[in-house]
PDB file of N, CA and C in Angstrom:
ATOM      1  N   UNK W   9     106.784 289.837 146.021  1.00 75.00           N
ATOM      2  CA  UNK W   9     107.455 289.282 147.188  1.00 75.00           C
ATOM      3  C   UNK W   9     108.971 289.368 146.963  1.00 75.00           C
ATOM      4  N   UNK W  10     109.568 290.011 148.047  1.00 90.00           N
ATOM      5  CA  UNK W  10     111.144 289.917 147.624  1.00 90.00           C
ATOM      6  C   UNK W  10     111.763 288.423 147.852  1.00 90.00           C
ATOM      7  N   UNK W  11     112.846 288.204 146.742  1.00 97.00           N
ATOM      8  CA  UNK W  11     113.333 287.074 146.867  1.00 97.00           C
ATOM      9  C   UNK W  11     114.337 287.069 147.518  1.00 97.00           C
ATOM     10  N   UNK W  12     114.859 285.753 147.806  1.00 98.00           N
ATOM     11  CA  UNK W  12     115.852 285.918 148.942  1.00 98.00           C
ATOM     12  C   UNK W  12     117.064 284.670 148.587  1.00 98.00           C
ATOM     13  N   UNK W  13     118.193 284.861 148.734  1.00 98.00           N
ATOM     14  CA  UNK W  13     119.273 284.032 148.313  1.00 98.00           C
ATOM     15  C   UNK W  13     119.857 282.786 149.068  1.00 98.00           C
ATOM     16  N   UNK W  14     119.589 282.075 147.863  1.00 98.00           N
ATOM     17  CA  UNK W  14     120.195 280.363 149.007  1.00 98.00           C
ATOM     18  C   UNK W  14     121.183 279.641 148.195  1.00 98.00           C
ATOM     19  N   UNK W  15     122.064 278.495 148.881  1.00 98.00           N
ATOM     20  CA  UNK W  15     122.803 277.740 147.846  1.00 98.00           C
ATOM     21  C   UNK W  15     122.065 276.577 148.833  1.00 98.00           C
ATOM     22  N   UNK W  16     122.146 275.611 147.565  1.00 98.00           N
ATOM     23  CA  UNK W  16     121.539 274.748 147.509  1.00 98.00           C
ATOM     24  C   UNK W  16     122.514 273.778 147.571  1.00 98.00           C
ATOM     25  N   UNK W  17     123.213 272.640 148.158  1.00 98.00           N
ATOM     26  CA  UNK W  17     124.074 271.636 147.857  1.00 98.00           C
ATOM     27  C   UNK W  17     123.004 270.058 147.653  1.00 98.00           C
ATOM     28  N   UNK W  18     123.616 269.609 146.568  1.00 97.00           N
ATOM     29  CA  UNK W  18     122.837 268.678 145.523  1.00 97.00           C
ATOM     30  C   UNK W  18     123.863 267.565 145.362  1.00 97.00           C
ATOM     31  N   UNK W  19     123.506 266.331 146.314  1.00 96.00           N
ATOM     32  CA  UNK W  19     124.174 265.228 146.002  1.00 96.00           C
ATOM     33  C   UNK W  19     123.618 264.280 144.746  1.00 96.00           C
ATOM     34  N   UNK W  20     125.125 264.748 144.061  1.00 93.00           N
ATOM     35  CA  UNK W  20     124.638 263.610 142.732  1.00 93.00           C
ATOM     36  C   UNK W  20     125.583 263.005 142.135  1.00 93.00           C
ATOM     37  N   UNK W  21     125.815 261.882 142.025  1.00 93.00           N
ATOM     38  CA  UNK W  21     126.791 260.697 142.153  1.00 93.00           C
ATOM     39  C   UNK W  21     127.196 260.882 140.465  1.00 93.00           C
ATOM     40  N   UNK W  22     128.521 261.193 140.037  1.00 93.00           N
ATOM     41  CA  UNK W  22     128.882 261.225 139.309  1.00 93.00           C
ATOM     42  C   UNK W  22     129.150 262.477 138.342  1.00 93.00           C
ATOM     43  N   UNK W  23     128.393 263.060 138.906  1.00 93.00           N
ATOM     44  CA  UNK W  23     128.221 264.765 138.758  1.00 93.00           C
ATOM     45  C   UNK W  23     129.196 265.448 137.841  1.00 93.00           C
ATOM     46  N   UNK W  24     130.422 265.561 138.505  1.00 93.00           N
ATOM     47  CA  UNK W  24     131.503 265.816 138.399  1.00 93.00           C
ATOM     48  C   UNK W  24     132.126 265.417 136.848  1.00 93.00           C
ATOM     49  N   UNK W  25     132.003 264.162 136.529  1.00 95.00           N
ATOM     50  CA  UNK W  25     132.460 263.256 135.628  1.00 95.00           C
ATOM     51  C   UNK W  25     131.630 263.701 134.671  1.00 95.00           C
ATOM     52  N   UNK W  26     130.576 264.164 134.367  1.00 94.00           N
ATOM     53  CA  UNK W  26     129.612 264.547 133.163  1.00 94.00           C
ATOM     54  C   UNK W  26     130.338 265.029 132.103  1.00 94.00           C
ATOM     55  N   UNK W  27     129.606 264.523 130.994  1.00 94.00           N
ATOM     56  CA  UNK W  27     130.413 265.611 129.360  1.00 94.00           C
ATOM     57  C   UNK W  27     129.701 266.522 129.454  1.00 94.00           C
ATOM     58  N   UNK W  28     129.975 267.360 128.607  1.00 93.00           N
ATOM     59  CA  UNK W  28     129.077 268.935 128.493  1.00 93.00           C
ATOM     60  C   UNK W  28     127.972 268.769 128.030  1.00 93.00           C
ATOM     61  N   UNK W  29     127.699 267.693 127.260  1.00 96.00           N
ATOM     62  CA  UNK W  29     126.430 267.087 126.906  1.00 96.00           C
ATOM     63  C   UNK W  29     125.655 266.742 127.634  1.00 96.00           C
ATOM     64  N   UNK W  30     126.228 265.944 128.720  1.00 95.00           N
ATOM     65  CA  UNK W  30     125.445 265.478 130.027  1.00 95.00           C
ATOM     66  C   UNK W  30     125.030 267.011 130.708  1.00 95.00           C
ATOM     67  N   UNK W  31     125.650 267.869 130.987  1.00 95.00           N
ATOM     68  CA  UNK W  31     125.612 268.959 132.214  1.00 95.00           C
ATOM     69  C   UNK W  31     124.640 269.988 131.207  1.00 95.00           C
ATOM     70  N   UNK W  32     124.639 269.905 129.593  1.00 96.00           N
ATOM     71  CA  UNK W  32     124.020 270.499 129.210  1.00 96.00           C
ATOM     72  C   UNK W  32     122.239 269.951 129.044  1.00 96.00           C
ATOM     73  N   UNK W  33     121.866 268.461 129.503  1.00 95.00           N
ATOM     74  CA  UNK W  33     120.946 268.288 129.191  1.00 95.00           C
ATOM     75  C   UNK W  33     120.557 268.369 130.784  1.00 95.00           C
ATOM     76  N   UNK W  34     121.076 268.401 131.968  1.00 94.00           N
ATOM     77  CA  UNK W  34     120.940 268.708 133.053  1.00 94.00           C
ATOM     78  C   UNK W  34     120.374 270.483 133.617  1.00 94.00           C
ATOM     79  N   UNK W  35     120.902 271.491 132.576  1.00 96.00           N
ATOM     80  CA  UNK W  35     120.917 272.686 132.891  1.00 96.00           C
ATOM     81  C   UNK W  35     119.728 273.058 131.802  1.00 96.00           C
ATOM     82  N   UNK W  36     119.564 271.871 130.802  1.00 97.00           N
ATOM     83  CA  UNK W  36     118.075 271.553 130.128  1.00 97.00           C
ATOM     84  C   UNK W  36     116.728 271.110 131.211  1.00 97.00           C
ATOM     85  N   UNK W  37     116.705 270.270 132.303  1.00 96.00           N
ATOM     86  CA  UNK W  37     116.079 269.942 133.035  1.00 96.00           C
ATOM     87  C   UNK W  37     115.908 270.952 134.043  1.00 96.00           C
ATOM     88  N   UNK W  38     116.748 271.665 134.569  1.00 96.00           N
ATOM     89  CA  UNK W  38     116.558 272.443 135.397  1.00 96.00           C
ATOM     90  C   UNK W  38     115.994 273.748 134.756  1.00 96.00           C
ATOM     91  N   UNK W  39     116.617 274.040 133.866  1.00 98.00           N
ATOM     92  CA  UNK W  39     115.216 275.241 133.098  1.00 98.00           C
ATOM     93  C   UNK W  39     114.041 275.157 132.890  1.00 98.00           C
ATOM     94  N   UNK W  40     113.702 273.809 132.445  1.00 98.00           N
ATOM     95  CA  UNK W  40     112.169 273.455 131.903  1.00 98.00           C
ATOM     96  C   UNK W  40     111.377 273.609 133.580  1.00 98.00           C
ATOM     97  N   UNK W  41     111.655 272.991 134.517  1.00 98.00           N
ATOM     98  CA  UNK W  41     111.142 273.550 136.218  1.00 98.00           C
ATOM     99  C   UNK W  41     111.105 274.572 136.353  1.00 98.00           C
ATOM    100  N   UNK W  42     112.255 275.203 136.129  1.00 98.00           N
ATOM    101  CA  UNK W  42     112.123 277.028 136.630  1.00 98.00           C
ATOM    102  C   UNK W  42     111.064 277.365 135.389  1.00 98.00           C
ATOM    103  N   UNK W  43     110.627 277.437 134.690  1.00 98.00           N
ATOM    104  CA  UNK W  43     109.801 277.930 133.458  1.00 98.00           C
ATOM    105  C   UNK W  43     108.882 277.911 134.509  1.00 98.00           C
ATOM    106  N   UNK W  44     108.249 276.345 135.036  1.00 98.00           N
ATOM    107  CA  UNK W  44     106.744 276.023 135.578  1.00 98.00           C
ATOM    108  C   UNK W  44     106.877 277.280 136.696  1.00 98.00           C
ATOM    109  N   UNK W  45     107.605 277.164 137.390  1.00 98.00           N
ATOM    110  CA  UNK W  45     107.954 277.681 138.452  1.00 98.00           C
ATOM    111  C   UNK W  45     107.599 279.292 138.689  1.00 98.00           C
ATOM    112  N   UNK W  46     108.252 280.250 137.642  1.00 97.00           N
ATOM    113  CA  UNK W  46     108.587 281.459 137.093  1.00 97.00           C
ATOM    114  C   UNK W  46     107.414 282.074 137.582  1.00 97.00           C
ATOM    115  N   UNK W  47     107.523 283.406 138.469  1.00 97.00           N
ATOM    116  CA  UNK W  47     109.144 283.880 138.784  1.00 97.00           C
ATOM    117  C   UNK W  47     109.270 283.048 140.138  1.00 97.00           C
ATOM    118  N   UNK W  48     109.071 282.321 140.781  1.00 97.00           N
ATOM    119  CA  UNK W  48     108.789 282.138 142.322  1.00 97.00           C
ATOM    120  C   UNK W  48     110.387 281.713 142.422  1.00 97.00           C
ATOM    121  N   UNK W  49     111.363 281.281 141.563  1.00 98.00           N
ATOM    122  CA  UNK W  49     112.456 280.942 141.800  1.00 98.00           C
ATOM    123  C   UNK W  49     113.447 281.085 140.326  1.00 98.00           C
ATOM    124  N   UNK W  50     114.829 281.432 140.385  1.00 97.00           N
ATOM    125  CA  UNK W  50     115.537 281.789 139.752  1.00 97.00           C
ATOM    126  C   UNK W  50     116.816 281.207 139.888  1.00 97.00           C
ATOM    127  N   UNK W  51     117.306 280.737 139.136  1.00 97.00           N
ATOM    128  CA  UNK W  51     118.845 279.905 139.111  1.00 97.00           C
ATOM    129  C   UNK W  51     119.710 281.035 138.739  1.00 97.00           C
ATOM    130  N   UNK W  52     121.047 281.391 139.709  1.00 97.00           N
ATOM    131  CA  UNK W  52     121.645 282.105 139.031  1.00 97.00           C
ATOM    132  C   UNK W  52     123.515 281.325 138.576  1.00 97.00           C
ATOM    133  N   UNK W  53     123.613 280.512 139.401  1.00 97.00           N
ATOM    134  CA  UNK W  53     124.596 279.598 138.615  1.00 97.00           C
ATOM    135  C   UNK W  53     124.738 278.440 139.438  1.00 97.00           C
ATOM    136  N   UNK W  54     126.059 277.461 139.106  1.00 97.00           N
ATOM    137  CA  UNK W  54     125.964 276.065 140.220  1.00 97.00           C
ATOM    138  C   UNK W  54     127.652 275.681 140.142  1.00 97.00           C
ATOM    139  N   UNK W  55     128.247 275.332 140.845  1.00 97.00           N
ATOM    140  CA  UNK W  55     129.510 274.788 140.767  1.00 97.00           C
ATOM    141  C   UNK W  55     129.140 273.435 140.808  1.00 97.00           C
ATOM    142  N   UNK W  56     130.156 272.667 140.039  1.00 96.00           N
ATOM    143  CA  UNK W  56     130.249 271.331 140.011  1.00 96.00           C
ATOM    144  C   UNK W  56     131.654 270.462 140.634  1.00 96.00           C
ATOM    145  N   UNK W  57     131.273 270.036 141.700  1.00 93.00           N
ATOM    146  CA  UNK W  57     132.489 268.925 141.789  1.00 93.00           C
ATOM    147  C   UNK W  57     132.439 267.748 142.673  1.00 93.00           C
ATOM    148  N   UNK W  58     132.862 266.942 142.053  1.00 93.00           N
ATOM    149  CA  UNK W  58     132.599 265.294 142.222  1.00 93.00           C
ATOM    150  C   UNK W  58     131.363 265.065 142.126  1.00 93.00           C
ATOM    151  N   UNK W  59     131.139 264.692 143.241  1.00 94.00           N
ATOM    152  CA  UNK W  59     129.312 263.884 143.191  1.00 94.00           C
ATOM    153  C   UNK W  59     128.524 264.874 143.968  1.00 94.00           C
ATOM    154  N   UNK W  60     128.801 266.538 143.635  1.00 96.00           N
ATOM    155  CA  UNK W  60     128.166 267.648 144.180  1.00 96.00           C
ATOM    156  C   UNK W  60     127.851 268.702 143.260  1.00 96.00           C
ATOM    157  N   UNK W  61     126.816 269.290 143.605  1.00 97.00           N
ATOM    158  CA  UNK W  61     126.541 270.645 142.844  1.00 97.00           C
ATOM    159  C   UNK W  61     126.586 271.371 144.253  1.00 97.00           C
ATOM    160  N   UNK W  62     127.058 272.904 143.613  1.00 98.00           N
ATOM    161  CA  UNK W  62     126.500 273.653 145.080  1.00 98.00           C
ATOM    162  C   UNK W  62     125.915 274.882 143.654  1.00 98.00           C
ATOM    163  N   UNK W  63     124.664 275.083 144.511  1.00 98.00           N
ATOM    164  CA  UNK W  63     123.768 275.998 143.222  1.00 98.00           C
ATOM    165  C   UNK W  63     123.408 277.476 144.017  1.00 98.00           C
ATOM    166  N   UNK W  64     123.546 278.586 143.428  1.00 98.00           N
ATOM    167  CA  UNK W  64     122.768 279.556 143.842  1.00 98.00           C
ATOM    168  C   UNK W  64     122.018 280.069 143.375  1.00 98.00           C
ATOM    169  N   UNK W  65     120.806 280.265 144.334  1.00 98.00           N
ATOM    170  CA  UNK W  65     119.120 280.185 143.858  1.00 98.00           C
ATOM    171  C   UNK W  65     118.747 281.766 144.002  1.00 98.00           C
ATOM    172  N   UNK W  66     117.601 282.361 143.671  1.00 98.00           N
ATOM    173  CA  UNK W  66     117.235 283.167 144.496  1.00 98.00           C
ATOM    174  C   UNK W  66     115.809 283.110 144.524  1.00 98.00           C
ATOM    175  N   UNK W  67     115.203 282.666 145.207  1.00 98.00           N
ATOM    176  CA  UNK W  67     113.573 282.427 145.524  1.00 98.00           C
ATOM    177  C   UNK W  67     112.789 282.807 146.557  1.00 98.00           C
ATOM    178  N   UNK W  68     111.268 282.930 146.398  1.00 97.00           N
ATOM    179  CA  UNK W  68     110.820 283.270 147.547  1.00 97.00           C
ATOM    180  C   UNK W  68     110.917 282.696 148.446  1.00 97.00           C
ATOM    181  N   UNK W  69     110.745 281.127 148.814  1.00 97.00           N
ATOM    182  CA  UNK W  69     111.287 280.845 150.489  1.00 97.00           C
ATOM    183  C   UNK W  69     111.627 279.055 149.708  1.00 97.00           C
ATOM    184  N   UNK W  70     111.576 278.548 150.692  1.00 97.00           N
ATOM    185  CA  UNK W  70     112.686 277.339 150.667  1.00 97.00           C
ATOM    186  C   UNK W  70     111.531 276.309 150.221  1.00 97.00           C
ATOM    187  N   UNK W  71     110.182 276.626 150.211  1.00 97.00           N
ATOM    188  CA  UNK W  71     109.414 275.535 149.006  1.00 97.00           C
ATOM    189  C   UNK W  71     110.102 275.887 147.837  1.00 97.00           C
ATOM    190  N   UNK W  72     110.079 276.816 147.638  1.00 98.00           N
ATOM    191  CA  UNK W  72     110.346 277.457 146.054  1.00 98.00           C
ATOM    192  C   UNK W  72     110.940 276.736 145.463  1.00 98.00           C
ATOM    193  N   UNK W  73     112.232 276.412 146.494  1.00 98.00           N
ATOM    194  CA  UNK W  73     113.505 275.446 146.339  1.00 98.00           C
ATOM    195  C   UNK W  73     113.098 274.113 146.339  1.00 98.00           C
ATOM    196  N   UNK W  74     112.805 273.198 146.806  1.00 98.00           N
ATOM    197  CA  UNK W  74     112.064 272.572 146.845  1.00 98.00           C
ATOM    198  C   UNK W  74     111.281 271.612 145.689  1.00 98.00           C
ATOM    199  N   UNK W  75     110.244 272.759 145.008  1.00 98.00           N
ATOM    200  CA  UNK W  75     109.226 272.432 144.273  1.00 98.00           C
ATOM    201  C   UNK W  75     110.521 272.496 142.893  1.00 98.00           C
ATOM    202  N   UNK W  76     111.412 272.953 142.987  1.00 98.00           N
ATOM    203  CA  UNK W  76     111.979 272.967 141.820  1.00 98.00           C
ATOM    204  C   UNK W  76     112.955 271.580 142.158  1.00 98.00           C
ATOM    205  N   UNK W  77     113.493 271.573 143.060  1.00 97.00           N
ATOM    206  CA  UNK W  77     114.161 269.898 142.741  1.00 97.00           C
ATOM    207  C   UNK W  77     112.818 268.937 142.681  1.00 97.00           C
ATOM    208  N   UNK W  78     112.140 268.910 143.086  1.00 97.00           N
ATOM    209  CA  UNK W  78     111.321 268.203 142.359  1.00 97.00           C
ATOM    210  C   UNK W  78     110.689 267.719 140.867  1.00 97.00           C
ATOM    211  N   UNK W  79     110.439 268.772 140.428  1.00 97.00           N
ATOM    212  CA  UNK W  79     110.007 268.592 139.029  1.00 97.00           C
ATOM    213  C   UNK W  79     111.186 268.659 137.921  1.00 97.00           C
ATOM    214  N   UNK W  80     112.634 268.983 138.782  1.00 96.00           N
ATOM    215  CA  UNK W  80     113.728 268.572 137.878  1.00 96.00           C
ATOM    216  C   UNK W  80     114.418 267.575 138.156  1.00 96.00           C
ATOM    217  N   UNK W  81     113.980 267.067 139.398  1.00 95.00           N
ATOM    218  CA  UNK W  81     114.815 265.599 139.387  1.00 95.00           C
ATOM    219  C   UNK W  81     116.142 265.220 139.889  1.00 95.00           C
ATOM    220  N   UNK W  82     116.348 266.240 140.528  1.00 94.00           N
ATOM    221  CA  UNK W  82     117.749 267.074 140.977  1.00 94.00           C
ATOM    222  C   UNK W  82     117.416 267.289 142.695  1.00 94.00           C
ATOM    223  N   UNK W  83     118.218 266.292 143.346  1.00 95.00           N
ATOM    224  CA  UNK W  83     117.864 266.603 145.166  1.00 95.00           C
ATOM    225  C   UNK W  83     118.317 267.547 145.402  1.00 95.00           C
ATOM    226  N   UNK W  84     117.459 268.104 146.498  1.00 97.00           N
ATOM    227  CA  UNK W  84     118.307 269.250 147.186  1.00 97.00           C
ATOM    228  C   UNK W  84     118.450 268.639 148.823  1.00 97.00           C
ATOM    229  N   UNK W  85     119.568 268.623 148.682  1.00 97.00           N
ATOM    230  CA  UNK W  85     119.868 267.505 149.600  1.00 97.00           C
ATOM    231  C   UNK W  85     119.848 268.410 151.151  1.00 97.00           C
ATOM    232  N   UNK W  86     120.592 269.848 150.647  1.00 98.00           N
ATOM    233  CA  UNK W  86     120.575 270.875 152.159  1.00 98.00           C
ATOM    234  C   UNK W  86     120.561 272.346 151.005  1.00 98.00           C
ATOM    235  N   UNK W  87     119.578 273.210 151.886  1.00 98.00           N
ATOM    236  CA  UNK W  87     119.140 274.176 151.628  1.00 98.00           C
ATOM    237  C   UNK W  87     119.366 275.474 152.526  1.00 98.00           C
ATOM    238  N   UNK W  88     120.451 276.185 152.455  1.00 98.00           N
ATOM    239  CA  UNK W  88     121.155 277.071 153.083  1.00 98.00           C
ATOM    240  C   UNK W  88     120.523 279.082 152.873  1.00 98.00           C
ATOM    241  N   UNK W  89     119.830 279.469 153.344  1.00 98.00           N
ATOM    242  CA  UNK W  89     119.660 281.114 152.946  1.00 98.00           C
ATOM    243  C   UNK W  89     121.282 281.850 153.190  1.00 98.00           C
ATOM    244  N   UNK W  90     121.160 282.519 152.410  1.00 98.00           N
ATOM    245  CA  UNK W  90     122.518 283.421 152.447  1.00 98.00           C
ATOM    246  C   UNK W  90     121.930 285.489 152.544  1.00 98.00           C
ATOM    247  N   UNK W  91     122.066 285.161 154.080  1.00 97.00           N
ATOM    248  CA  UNK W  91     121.642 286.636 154.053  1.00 97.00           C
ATOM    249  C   UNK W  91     122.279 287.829 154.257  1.00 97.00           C
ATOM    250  N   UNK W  92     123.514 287.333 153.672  1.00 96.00           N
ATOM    251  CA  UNK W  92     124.886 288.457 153.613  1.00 96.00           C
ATOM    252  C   UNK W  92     125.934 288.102 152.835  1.00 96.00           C
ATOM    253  N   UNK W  93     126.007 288.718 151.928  1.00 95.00           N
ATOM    254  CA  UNK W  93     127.226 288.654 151.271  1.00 95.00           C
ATOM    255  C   UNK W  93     128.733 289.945 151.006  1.00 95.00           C
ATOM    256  N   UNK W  94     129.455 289.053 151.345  1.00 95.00           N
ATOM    257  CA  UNK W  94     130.924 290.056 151.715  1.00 95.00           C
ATOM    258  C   UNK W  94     131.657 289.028 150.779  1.00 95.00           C
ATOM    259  N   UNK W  95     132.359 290.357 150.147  1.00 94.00           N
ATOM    260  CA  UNK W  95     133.603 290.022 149.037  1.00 94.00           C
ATOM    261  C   UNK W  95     134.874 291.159 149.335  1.00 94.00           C
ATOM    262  N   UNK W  96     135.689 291.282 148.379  1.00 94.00           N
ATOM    263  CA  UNK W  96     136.949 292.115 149.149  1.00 94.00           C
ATOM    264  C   UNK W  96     136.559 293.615 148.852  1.00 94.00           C
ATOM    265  N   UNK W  97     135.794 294.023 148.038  1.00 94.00           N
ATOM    266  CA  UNK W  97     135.136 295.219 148.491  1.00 94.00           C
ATOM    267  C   UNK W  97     134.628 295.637 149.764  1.00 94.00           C
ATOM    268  N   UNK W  98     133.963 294.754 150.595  1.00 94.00           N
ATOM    269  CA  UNK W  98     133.520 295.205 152.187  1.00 94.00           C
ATOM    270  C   UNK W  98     134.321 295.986 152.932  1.00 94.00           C
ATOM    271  N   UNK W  99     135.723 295.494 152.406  1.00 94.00           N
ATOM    272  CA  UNK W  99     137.176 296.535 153.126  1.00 94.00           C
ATOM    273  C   UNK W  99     136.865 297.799 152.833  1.00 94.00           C
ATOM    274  N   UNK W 100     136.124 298.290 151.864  1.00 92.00           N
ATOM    275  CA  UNK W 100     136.371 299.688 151.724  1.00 92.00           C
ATOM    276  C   UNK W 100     135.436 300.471 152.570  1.00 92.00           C
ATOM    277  N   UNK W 101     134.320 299.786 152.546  1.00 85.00           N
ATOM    278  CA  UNK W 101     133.044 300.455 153.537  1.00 85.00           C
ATOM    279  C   UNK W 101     133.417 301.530 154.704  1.00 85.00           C
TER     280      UNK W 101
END
């Protein structure tokens, strides 16, 4: 099944403020889900700021997304598909 690309924005109160310890036992939780998960969904990174993550996923559809904030514990508060992406290369097309 082809996968398909979403960001995920993840309200989480304090977020921001984490030590690397904290964000590292967080990016611990969110792996051990994607394992169960695998392949139906794939983390490919997350920005952090304040009491937000914004994450980009790439999964088969928006359970995918879903079933993985679930079993990591991590809301997905809004779940966005991204079915185009343009960067400053597009100028050259």
């Amino acid at each position: 099944m082809p996968m398909k690309r979403y960001i995920i924005e993840r309200e989480v109160p304090g977020m921001g403020a984490m030590s690397l310890t904290e964000l590292c036992g967080a990016a611990r939780a969110s792996n051990q889900a994607l394992a169960q998960l695998a392949p139906r969904v794939q983390w490919n990174h997350s920005y952090v700021a304040a009491d937000k993550t914004f994450c980009i996923y790439l999964a088969e559809d928006e359970d995918a997304v879903r079933d993985h904030a679930r079993l990591s514990g991590f809301p997905a508060t809004k779940i966005t598909e991204i079915p185009i992406i343009i960067d400053p290369t597009t100028a050259n097309n």
